[in-house]
Each structure stands twice: as structure tokens, then as C-alpha cells.
PDB file of C-alpha atoms in Angstrom:
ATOM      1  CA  UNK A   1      44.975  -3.042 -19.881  1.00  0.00           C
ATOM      2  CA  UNK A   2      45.721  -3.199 -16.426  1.00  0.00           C
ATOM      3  CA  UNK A   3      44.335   0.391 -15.846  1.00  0.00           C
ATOM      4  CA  UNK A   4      41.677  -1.006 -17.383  1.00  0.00           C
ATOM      5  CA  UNK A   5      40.721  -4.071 -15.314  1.00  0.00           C
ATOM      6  CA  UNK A   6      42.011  -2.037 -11.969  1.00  0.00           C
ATOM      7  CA  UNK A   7      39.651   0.709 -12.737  1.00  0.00           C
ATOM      8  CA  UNK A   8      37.042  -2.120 -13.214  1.00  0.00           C
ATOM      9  CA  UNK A   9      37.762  -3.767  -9.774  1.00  0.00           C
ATOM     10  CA  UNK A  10      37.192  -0.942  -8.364  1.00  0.00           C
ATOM     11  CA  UNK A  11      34.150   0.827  -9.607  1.00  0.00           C
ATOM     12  CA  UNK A  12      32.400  -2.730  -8.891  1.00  0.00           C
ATOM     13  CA  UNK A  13      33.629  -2.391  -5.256  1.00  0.00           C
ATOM     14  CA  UNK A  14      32.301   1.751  -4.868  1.00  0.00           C
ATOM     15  CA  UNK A  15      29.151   0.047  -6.445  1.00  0.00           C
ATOM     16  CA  UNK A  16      28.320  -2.730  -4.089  1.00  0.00           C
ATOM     17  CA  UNK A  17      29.145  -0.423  -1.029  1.00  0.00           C
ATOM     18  CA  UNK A  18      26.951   1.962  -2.356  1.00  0.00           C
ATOM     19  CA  UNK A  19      24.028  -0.350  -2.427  1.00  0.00           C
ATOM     20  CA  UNK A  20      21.433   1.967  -1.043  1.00  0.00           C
ATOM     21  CA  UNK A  21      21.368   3.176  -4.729  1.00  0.00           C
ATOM     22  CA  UNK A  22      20.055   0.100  -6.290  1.00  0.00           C
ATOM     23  CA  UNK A  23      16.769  -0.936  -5.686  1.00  0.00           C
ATOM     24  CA  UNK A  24      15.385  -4.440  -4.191  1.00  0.00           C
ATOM     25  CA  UNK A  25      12.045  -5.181  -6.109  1.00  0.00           C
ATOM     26  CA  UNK A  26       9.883  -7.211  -3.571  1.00  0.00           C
ATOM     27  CA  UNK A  27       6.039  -8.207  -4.269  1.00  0.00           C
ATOM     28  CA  UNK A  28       3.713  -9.183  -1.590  1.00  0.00           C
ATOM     29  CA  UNK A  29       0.257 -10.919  -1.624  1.00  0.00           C
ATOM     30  CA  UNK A  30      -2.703  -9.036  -0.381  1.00  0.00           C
ATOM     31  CA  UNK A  31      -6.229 -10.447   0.443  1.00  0.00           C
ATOM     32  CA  UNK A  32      -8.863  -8.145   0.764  1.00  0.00           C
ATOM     33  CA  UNK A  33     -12.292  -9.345   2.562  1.00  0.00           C
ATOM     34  CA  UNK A  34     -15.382  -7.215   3.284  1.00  0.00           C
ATOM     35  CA  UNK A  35     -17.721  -9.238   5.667  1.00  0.00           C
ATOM     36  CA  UNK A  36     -20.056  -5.978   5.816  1.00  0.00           C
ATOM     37  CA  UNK A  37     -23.161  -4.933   4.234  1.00  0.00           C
ATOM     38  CA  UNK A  38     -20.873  -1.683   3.358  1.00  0.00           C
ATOM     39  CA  UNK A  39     -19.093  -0.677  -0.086  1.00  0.00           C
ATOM     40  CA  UNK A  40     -15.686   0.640  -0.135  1.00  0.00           C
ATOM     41  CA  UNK A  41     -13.020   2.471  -1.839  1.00  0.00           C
ATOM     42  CA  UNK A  42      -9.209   1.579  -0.847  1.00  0.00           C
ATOM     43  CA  UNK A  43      -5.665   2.039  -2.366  1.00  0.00           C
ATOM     44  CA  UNK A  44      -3.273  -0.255  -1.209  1.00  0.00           C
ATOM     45  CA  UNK A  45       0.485   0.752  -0.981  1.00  0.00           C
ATOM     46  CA  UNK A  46       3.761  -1.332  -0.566  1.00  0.00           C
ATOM     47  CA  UNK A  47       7.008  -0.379   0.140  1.00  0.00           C
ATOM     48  CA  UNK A  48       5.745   3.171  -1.370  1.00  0.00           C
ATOM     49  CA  UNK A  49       5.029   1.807  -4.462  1.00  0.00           C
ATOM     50  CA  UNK A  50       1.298   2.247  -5.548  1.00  0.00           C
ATOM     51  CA  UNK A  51       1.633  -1.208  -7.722  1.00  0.00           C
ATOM     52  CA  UNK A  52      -1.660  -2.445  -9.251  1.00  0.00           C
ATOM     53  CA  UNK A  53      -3.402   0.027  -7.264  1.00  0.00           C
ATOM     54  CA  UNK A  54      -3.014   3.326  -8.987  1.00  0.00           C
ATOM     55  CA  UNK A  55      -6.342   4.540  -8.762  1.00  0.00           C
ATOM     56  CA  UNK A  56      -9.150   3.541  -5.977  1.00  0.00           C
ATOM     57  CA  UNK A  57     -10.516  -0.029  -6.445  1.00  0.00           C
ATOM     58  CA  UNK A  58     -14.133  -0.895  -5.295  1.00  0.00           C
ATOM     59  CA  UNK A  59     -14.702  -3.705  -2.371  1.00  0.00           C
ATOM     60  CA  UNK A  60     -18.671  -4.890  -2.731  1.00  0.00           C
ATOM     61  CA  UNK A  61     -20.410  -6.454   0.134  1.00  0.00           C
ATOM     62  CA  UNK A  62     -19.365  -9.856   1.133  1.00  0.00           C
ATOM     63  CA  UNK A  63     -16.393  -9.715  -1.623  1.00  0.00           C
ATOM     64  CA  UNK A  64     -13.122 -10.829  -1.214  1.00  0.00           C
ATOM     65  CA  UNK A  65     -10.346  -9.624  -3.260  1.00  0.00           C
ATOM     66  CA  UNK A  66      -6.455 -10.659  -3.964  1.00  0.00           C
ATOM     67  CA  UNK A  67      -3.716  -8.831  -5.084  1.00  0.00           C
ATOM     68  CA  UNK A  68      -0.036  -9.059  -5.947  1.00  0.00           C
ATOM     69  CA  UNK A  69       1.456  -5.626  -5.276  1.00  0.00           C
ATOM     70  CA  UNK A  70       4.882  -4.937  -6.297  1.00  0.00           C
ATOM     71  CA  UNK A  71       7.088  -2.970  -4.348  1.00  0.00           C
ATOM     72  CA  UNK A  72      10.736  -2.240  -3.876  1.00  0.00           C
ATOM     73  CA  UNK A  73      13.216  -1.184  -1.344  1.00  0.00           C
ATOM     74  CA  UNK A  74      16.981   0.202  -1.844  1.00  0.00           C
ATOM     75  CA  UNK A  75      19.737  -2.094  -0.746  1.00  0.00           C
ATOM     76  CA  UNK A  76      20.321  -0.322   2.958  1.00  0.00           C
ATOM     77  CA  UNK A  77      16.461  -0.146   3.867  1.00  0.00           C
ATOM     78  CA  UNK A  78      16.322  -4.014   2.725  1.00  0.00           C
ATOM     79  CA  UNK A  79      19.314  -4.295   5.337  1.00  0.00           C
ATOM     80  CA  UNK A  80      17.848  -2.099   7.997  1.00  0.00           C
ATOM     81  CA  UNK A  81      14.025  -3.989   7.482  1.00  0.00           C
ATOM     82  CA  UNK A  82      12.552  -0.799   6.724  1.00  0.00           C
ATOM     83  CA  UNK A  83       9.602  -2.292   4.742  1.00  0.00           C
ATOM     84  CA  UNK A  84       5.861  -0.890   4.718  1.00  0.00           C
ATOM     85  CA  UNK A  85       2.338  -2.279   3.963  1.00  0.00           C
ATOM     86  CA  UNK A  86      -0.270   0.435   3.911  1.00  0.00           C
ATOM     87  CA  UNK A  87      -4.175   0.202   3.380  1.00  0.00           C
ATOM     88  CA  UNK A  88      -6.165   3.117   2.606  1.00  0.00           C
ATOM     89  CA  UNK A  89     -10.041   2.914   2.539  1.00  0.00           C
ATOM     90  CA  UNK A  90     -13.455   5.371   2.517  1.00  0.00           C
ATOM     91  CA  UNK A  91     -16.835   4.133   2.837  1.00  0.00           C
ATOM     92  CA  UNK A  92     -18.106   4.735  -0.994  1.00  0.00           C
ATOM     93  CA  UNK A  93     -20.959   6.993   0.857  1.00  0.00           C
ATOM     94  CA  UNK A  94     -18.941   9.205   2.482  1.00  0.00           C
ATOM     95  CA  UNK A  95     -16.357   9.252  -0.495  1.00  0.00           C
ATOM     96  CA  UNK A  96     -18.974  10.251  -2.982  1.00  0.00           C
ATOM     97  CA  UNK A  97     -20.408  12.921  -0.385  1.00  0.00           C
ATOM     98  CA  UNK A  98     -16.469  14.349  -0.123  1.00  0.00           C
ATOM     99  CA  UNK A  99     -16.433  14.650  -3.476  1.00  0.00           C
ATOM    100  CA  UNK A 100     -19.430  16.306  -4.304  1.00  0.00           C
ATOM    101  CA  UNK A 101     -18.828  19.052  -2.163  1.00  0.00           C
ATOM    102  CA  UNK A 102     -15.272  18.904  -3.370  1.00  0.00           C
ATOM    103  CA  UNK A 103     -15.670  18.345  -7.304  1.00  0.00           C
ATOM    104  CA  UNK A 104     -11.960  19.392  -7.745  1.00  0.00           C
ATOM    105  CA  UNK A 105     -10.867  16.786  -6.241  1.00  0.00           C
ATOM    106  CA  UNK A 106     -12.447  14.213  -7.919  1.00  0.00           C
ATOM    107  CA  UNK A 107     -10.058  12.676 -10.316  1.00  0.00           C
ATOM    108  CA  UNK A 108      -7.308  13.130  -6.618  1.00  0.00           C
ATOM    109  CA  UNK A 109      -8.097   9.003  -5.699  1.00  0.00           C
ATOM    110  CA  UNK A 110      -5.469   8.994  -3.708  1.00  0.00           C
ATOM    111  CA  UNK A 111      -5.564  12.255  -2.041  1.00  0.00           C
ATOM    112  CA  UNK A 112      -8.741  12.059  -0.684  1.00  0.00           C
ATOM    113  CA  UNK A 113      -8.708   8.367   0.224  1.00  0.00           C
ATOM    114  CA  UNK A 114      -4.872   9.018   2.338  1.00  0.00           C
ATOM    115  CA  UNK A 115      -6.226  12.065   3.695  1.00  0.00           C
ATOM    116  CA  UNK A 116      -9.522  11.465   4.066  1.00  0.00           C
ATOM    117  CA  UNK A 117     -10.138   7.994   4.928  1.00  0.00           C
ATOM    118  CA  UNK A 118      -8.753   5.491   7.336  1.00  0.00           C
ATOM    119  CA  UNK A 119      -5.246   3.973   7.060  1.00  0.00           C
ATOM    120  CA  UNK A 120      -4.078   0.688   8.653  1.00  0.00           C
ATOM    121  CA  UNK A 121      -0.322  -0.183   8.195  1.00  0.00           C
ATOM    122  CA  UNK A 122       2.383  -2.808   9.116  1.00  0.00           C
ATOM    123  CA  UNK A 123       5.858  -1.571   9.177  1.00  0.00           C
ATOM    124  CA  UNK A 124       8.647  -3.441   9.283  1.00  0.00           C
ATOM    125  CA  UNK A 125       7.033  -6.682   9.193  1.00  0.00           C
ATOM    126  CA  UNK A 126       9.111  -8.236   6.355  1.00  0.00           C
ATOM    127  CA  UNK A 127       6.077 -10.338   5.459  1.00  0.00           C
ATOM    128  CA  UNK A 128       5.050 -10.746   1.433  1.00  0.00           C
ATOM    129  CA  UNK A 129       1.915 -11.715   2.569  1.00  0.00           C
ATOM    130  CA  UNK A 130      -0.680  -9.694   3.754  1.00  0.00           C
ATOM    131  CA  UNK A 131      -4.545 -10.287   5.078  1.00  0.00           C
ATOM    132  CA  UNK A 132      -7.136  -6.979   5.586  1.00  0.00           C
ATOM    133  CA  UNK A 133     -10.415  -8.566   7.310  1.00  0.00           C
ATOM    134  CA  UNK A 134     -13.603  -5.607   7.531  1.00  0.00           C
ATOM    135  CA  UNK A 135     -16.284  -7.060  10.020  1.00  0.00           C
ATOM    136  CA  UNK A 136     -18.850  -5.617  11.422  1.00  0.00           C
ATOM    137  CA  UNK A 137     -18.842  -4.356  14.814  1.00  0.00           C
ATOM    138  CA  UNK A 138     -19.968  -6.235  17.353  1.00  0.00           C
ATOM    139  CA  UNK A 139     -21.750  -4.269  19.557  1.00  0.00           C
ATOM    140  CA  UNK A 140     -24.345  -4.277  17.084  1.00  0.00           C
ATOM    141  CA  UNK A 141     -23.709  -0.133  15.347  1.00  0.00           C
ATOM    142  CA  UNK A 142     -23.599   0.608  11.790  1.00  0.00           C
ATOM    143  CA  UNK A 143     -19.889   0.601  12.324  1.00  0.00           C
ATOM    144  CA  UNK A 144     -16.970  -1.848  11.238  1.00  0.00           C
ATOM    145  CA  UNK A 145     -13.675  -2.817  12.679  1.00  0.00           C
ATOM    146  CA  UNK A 146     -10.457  -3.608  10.532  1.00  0.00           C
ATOM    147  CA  UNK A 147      -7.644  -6.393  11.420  1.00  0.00           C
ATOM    148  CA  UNK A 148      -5.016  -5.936   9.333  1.00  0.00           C
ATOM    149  CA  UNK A 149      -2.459  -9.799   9.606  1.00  0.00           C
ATOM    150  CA  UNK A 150       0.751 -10.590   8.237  1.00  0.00           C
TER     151      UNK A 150
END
């Protein structure tokens, strides 16, 4: 028995200092707001977990959405703050024009929206709450700017 509880003691001990096996599930709020006349596809990512966002969601004109994204981090990146908010977005014109001259990649979401679109992150942050505001530009163009806050 005292094998037994030894044995016990000490595969708990080689198991807490080999945390970096065990995961740290994490979620983190994300508000999405489109002040454009544009439409959009985006993915959003957290801690390189897709979450709710496994396929491309659609941002209207003037919409705002919100999100809780799970996420998760081993025990030594939680310790070293190694944590990562990515957003991924296309204009839904040029998306649909990407696809059509590459129908293959059509049902390849997030592919083509990591690869081909724009990507705004915030690493190491360690903030569960994140805001992505699309304006239009200012010096009065058809294009936009992003401000990603934490």
C-alpha cells in the first residue's frame, strides 16, 4: 500500500511539472462593428482555436456583431503569456470574384479568407475582451481602415 500511495505522490508531482501538457480553456468576447457601406466575410481565431467561427460569417452594412470565442492555451504558454487574437476578413466582392475564378476552393473558408484577405491580430495581450471597429476612410476613397482594441 505504500508502493501504492508513493507511486501516487509521485506521478501527481511528474504531472503538475509537466503542465505544458494540459490545456487552459480561456474564452474571450469579441465585438464586431462595420460602420461601412461594405459587406464582409471574416473568421475570427483565438488562441488557435477556430471556436464559433468555423466557417466564414457575414458582417452587413452598419451591423454590429458579438461573439464569445473559446480558446485554450497549454499550462507553459498560459505562464509565458503567449496568447493570440486573430481577425480574418475579405470584402464579399472580392471574395466571391476569388472564388469564381477559383471554384475549387470554394468550400476552403478559411483558406482563402487567411490567405487571401486581410488579418489584424493582438498577441500577447492577455485580454478576454476584444473590439474590431471597420470605418470608412477618411480621406474620402472607397477604402476602409480597421482598429482592432483590447
Amino acid at each position: 500500500m505504500k508502493k501504492f500511495g508513493l507511486s501516487a505522490v509521485l506521478l501527481a508531482l511528474v504531472l503538475m511539472l509537466s503542465g505544458c501538457y494540459f490545456f487552459v480553456p480561456l474564452s474571450a468576447d469579441v465585438t464586431i462593428e462595420n460602420k461601412t457601406d461594405k459587406t464582409f466575410y471574416y473568421m475570427v481565431s483565438y488562441n488557435s482555436s477556430n471556436g464559433v467561427n468555423d466557417t466564414k460569417q457575414t458582417l452587413l452594412p452598419g451591423e454590429t456583431k458579438s461573439d464569445v470565442l473559446k480558446g485554450h492555451l497549454t499550462e507553459a504558454d498560459y505562464s509565458d503569456s503567449t496568447e493570440l487574437f486573430g481577425f480574418y476578413m475579405m470584402e464579399k466582392e472580392v471574395y466571391d470574384a476569388y472564388i469564381a475564378e477559383h471554384d475549387w476552393l470554394a468550400d476552403q473558408d478559411w483558406f482563402v479568407i487567411v490567405q487571401k484577405g486581410d488579418d489584424y491580430t493582438a498577441t500577447d495581450k492577455r485580454s478576454q475582451n476584444y473590439k474590431v471597429v471597420i470605418s470608412p476612410s477618411t480621406d474620402g476613397s472607397d477604402n476602409y481602415t480597421v482598429e482592432l482594441t483590447w
